[in-house]
XYZ file of C-alpha atoms in Angstrom:
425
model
C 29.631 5.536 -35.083
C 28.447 3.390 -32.858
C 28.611 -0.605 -31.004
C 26.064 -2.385 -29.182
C 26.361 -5.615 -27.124
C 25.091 -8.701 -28.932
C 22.234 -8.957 -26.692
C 19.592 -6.465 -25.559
C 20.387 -4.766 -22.037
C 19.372 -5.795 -19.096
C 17.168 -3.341 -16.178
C 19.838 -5.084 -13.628
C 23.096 -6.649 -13.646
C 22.680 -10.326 -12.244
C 25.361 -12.753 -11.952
C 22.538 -15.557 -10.875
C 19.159 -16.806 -11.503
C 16.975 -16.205 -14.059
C 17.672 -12.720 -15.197
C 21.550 -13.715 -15.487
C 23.914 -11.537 -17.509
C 24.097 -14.122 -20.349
C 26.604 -11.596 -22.848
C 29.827 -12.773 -23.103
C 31.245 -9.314 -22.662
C 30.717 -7.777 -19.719
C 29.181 -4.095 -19.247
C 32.109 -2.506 -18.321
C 33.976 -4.112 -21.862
C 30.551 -3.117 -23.957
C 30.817 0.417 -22.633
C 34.618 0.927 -22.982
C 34.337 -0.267 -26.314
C 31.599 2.037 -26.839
C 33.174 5.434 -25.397
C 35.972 4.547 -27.884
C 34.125 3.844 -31.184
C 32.194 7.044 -30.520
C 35.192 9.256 -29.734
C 34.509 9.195 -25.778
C 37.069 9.305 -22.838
C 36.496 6.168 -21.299
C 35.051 5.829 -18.127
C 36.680 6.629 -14.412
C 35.408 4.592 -12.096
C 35.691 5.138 -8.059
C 37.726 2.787 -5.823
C 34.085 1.029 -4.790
C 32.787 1.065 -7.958
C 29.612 2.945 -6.727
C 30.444 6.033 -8.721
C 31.681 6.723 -11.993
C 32.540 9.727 -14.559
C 31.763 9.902 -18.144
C 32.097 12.781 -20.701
C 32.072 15.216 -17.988
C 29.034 13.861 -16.217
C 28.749 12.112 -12.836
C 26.975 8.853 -11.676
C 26.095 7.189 -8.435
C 24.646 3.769 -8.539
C 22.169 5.193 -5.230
C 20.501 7.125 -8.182
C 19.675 3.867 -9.957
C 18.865 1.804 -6.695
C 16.528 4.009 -4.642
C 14.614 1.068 -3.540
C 16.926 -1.905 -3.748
C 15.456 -3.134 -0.860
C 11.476 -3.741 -2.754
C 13.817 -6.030 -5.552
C 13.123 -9.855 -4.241
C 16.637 -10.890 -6.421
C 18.687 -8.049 -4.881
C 20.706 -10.522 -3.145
C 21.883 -12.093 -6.588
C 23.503 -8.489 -8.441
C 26.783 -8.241 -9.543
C 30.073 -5.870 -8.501
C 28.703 -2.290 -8.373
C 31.813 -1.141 -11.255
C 29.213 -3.533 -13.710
C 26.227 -2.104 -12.370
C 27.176 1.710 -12.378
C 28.588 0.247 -15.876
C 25.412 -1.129 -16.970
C 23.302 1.946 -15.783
C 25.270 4.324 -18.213
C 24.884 2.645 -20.862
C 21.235 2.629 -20.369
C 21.053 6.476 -20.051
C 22.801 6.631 -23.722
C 19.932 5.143 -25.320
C 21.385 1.192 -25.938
C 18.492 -1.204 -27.149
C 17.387 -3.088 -23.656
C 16.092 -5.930 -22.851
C 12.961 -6.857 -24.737
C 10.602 -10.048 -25.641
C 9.296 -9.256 -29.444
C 5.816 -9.807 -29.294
C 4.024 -11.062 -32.916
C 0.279 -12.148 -32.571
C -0.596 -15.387 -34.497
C -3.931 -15.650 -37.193
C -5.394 -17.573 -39.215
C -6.668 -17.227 -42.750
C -9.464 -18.856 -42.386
C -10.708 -16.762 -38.980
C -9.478 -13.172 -40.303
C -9.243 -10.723 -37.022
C -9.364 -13.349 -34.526
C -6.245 -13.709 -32.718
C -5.160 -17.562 -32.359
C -1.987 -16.824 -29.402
C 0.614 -14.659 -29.460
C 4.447 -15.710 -30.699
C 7.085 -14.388 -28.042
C 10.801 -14.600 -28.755
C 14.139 -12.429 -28.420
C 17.278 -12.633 -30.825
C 21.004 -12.827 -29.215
C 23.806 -12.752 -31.981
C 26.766 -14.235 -30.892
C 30.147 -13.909 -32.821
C 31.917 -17.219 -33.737
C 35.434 -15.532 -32.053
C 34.067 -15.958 -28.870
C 32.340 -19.251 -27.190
C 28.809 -17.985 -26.483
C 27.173 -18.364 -23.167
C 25.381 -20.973 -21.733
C 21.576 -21.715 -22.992
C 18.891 -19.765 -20.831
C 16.115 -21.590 -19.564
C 12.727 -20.066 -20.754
C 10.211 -21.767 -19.175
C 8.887 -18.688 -17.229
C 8.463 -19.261 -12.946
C 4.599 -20.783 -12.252
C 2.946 -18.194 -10.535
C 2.231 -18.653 -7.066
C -0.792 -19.431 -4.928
C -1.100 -16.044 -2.628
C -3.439 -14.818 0.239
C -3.827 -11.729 1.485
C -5.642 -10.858 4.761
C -6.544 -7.382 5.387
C -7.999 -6.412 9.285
C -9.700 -3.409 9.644
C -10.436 -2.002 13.177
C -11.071 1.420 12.668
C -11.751 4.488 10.834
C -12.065 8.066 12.025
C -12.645 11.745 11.480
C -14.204 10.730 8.070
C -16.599 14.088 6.978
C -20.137 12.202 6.015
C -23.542 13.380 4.711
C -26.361 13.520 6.060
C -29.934 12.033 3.843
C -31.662 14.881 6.123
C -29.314 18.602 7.025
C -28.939 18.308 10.701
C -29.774 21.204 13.024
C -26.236 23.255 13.841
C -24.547 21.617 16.515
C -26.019 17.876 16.251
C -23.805 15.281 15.802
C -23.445 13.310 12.674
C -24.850 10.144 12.690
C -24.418 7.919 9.557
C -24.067 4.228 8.841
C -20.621 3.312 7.717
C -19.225 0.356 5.587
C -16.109 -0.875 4.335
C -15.643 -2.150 1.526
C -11.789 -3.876 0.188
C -11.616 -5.192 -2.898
C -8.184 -6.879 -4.664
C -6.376 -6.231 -8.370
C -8.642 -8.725 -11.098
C -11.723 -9.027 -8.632
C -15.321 -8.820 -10.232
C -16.458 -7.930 -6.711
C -15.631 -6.171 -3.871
C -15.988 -7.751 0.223
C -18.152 -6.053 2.852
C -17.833 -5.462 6.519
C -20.633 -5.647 8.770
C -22.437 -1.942 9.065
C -21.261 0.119 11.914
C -24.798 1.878 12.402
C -25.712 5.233 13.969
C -21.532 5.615 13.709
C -20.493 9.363 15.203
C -19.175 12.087 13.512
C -17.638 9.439 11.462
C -15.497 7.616 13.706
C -16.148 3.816 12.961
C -15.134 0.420 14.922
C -15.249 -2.762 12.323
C -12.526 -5.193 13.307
C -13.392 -6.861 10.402
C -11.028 -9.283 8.265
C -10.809 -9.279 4.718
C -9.243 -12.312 2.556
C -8.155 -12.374 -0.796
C -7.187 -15.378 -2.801
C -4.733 -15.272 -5.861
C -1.851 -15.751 -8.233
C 1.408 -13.859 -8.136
C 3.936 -13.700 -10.884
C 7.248 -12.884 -8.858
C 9.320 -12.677 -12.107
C 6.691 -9.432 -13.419
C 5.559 -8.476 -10.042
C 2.178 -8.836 -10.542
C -0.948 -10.274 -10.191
C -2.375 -13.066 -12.938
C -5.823 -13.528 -13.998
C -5.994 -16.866 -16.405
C -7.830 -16.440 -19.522
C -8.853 -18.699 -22.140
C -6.502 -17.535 -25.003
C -4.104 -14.864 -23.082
C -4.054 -14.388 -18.850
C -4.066 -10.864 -17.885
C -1.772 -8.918 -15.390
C -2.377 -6.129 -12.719
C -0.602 -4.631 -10.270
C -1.078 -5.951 -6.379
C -3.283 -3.120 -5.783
C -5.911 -3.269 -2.466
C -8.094 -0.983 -2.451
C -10.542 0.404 0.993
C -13.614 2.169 0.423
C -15.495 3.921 3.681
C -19.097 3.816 2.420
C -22.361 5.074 3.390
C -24.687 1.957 3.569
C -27.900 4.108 2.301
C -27.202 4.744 -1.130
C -29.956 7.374 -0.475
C -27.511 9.597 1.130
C -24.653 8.997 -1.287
C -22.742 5.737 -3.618
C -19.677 7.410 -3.560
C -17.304 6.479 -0.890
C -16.382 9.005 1.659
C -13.085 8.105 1.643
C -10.809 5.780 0.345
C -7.047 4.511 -0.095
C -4.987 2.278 -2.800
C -2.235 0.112 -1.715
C 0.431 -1.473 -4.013
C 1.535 -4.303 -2.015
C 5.189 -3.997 -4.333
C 5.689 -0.421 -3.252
C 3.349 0.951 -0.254
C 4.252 3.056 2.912
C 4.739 1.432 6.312
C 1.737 2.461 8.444
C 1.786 5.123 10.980
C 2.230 4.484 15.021
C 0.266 7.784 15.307
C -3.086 8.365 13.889
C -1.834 12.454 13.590
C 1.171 10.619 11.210
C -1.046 9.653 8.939
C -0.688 12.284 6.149
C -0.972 12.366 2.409
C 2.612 12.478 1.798
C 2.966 9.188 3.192
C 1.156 8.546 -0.386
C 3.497 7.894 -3.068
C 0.534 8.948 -6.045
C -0.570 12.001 -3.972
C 0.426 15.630 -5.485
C -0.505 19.017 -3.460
C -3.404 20.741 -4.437
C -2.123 23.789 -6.062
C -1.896 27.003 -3.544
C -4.627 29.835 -4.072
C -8.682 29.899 -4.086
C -9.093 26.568 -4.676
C -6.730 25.336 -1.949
C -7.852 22.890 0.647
C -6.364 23.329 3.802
C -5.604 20.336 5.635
C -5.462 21.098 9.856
C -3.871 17.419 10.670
C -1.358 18.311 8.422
C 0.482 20.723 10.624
C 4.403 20.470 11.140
C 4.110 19.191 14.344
C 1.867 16.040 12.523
C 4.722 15.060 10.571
C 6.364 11.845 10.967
C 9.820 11.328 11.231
C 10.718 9.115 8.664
C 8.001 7.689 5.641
C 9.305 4.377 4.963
C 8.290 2.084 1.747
C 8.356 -1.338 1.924
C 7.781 -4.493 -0.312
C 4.846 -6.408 1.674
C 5.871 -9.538 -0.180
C 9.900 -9.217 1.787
C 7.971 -7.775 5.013
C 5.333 -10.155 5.038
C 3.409 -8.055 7.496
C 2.446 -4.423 8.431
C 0.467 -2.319 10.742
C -0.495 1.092 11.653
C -2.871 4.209 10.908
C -3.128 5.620 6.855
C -4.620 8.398 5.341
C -8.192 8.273 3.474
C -8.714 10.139 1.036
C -11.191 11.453 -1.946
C -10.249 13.259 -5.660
C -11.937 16.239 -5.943
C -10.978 18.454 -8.937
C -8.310 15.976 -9.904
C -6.368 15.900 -6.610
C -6.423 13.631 -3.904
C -7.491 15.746 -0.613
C -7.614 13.768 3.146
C -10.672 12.801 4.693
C -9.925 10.385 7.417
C -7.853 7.998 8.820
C -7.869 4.163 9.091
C -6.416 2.058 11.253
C -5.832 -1.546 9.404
C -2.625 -4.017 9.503
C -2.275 -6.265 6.152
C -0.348 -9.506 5.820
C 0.680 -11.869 2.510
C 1.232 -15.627 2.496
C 1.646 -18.022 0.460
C -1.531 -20.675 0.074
C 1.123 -23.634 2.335
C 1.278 -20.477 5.549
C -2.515 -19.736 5.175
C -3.708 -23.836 5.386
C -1.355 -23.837 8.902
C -2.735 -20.511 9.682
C -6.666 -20.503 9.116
C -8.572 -17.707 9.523
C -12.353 -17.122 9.356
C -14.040 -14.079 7.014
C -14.519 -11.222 9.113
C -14.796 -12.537 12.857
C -16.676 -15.661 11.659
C -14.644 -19.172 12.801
C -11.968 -20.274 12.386
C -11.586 -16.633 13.949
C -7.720 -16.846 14.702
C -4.163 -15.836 13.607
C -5.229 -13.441 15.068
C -8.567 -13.740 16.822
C -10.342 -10.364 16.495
C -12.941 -9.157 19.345
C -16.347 -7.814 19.192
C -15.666 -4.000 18.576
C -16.720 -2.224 21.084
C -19.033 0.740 19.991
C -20.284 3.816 21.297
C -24.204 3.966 20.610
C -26.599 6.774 20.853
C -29.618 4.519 21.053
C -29.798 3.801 25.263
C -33.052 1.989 25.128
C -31.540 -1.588 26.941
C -28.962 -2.923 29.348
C -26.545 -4.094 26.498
C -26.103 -0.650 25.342
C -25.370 1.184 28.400
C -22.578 -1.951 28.819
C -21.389 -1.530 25.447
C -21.047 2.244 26.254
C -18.973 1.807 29.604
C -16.987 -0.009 28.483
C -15.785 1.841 25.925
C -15.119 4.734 27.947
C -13.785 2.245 29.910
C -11.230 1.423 27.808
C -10.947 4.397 26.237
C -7.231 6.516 26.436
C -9.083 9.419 28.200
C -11.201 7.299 30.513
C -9.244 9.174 33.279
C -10.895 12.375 32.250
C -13.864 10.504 32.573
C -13.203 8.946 35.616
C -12.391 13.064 36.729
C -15.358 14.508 35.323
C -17.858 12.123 36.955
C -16.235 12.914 40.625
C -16.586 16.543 39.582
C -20.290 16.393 39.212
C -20.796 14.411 42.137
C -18.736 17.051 44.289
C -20.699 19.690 42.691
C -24.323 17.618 43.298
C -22.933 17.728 46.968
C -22.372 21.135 47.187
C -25.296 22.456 45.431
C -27.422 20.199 47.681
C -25.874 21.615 50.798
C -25.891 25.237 49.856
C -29.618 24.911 48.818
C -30.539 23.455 52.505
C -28.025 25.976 54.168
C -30.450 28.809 54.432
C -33.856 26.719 55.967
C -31.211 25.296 58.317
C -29.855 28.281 59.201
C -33.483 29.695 59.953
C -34.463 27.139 61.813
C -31.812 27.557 64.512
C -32.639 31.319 64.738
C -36.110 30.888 65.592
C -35.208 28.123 67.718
């Protein structure tokens, strides 16, 4: 024997707005009345309500609400006794929440689809007054913009079009490319050429454009007969610009803006397991050893966060490539992404890339080291990168060093013919 509520269950118990408990009993009353048609103790709840006990079995509403913080209408759920209430009766198997979905034809154009028909049945008793009528026209989706800045990417393992001699450095011509969930194409940063052992230097902005459905947390594409939905995925690709040497990207990373880790202060931080898709390789022949990932390298604390609550973020991730159906590192990148809505982006303009309006934040010319020393502008460039470089003080040391040891050589290879020379007087 069983009951059921007269409605379908909700994911979350809301006591506003437009997911609103709209059953006139309540989910502790459905599942009390449950336990007892089906021969059940009834429920023992905790003096907070977070924690309850049912047939023997235990359950905290933290199992339910890992991420409560990544919800947008946390702020409007109920008493956690309904909640942890609600939850149960989810585990046993209830009928939830659901929008029937029955596509609409037409005899006279057999197999093609003329709309789709969406509706959900609530049966209320006549005992009891029913709830108040939902509205069902669904949220507009809303105008977004997304502006991704890339400044750098290193320790990336490249190929080379020709096998250099042992020792040489790498020298390769790097690209990013970003592209955005429902984009045809994907955006391009200006080529970092003759790039080193594949550390790059782009500080190039990327800007996306489109619609967000809060109420399915997604992104919507409008079609003719039916829009489409994906999730707020951004995805970076670290590409060789000679598709002679290879079209696959070196590395890459994916980004759900809904669920993604907070970046890393440290480039060292930056580890797979910051990665919420990655799985280790498995451990034997095949096992690719990772020496960033040491225990030292580990962060303190991965945090997730909801870009569309935290509105900004900043900090070193992990690139990566699949190879035999695991993700394995190669490389870091150093990148800070921010959403707005289309109203913040008009009173904040910003240019593509460093082109004008180049503010909000204005990015600089990167500064690049360069192996080609045939003008002025070069040897600049190159100074003052070591310049402001975090070891220029080793530098700095290194330089005095030689000159010391220029001095020293020069005066112990004119010590003998002086030393001669006031012998023989």
């Amino acid at each position: 024997v069983s009951t059921q509520s007269t409605g379908g269950l909700t994911e979350r118990y809301m006591i506003d707005g437009p997911h609103k408990w709209r059953d006139f009993m309540s989910p502790v009353q459905i599942l009390e009345e449950w336990c007892l048609a089906n021969g059940i103790e009834v429920p023992v709840y905790a003096s907070d309500g977070k924690t309850a006990s049912i047939n023997g079995e235990m359950f905290d509403v933290k199992e339910f609400e890992k991420h409560a913080i990544n919800y947008e209408d946390s702020t409007m759920w109920g008493e956690y006794k309904e909640r942890i209430a609600l939850y149960i009766l989810l585990e046993m198997g209830l009928i939830r929440d659901y929008v029937e979905k029955r596509q609409l034809t037409d005899p006279v154009m057999p197999g093609v689809p003329q709309g789709r028909l969406l509706m959900w049945v609530d049966i209320f008793p006549f005992s009891e007054k029913p709830p108040e009528p939902m509205k069902v026209d669904p949220p507009n989706p809303v105008e977004q913009e997304l502006r991704v800045i890339v400044h750098a990417v290193t320790k990336v393992k490249t190929l080379q079009e020709i096998e250099p001699e042992p020792g040489m450095e790498l020298l390769n011509d790097l690209v990013v490319q970003g592209i955005f969930s429902g984009d045809a194409e994907a955006q391009v940063s200006e080529i970092h050429k003759r790039a080193v052992n594949g550390d790059g230097v782009f500080n190039w902005r990327f800007k996306f454009n489109f619609l967000y459905s809060y109420l399915q947390r997604k992104v919507m594409v409008p079609g003719d007969i039916e829009d489409t939905y994906y999730d707020p995925i951004v995805t970076l690709r670290v590409m060789d610009s000679n598709p002679a040497v290879t079209r696959e990207p070196y590395g890459y990373i994916h980004l759900n803006l809904s669920y993604m880790p907070r970046g890393q202060c440290r480039e060292d931080w930056a580890i797979m397991d910051i990665i919420p898709e990655y799985v280790e390789p498995p451990k034997g022949k095949d096992e690719v050893v990772d020496p960033d990932d040491t225990p030292e390298d580990r962060p303190p604390k991965i945090i997730f966060v909801n870009l569309y609550k935290a509105k900004k973020v900043q900090g070193w991730y992990p690139l990566y490539q699949k190879q035999g159906g695991y993700l394995v590192k190669n490389g870091h990148i150093y990148m800070e992404l921010e959403v707005m809505s289309k109203e913040q982006a008009e009173k904040r303009p910003a240019g593509f890339g460093r082109h004008e309006p180049n503010s909000n934040p204005t990015i600089p010319e990167p500064i690049r080291v360069t192996t080609e020393f045939g003008g002025l502008e070069a040897k600049v460039r190159t100074v003052k990168f070591i310049w402001k470089s975090p070891n220029r003080l080793k530098f700095i040391l290194a330089i005095i060093l030689q000159i010391f040891g220029l001095i020293f050589g020069a005066l112990m290879f004119n010590a003998p013919s002086a030393v001669l020379s006031s012998l023989t007087g």
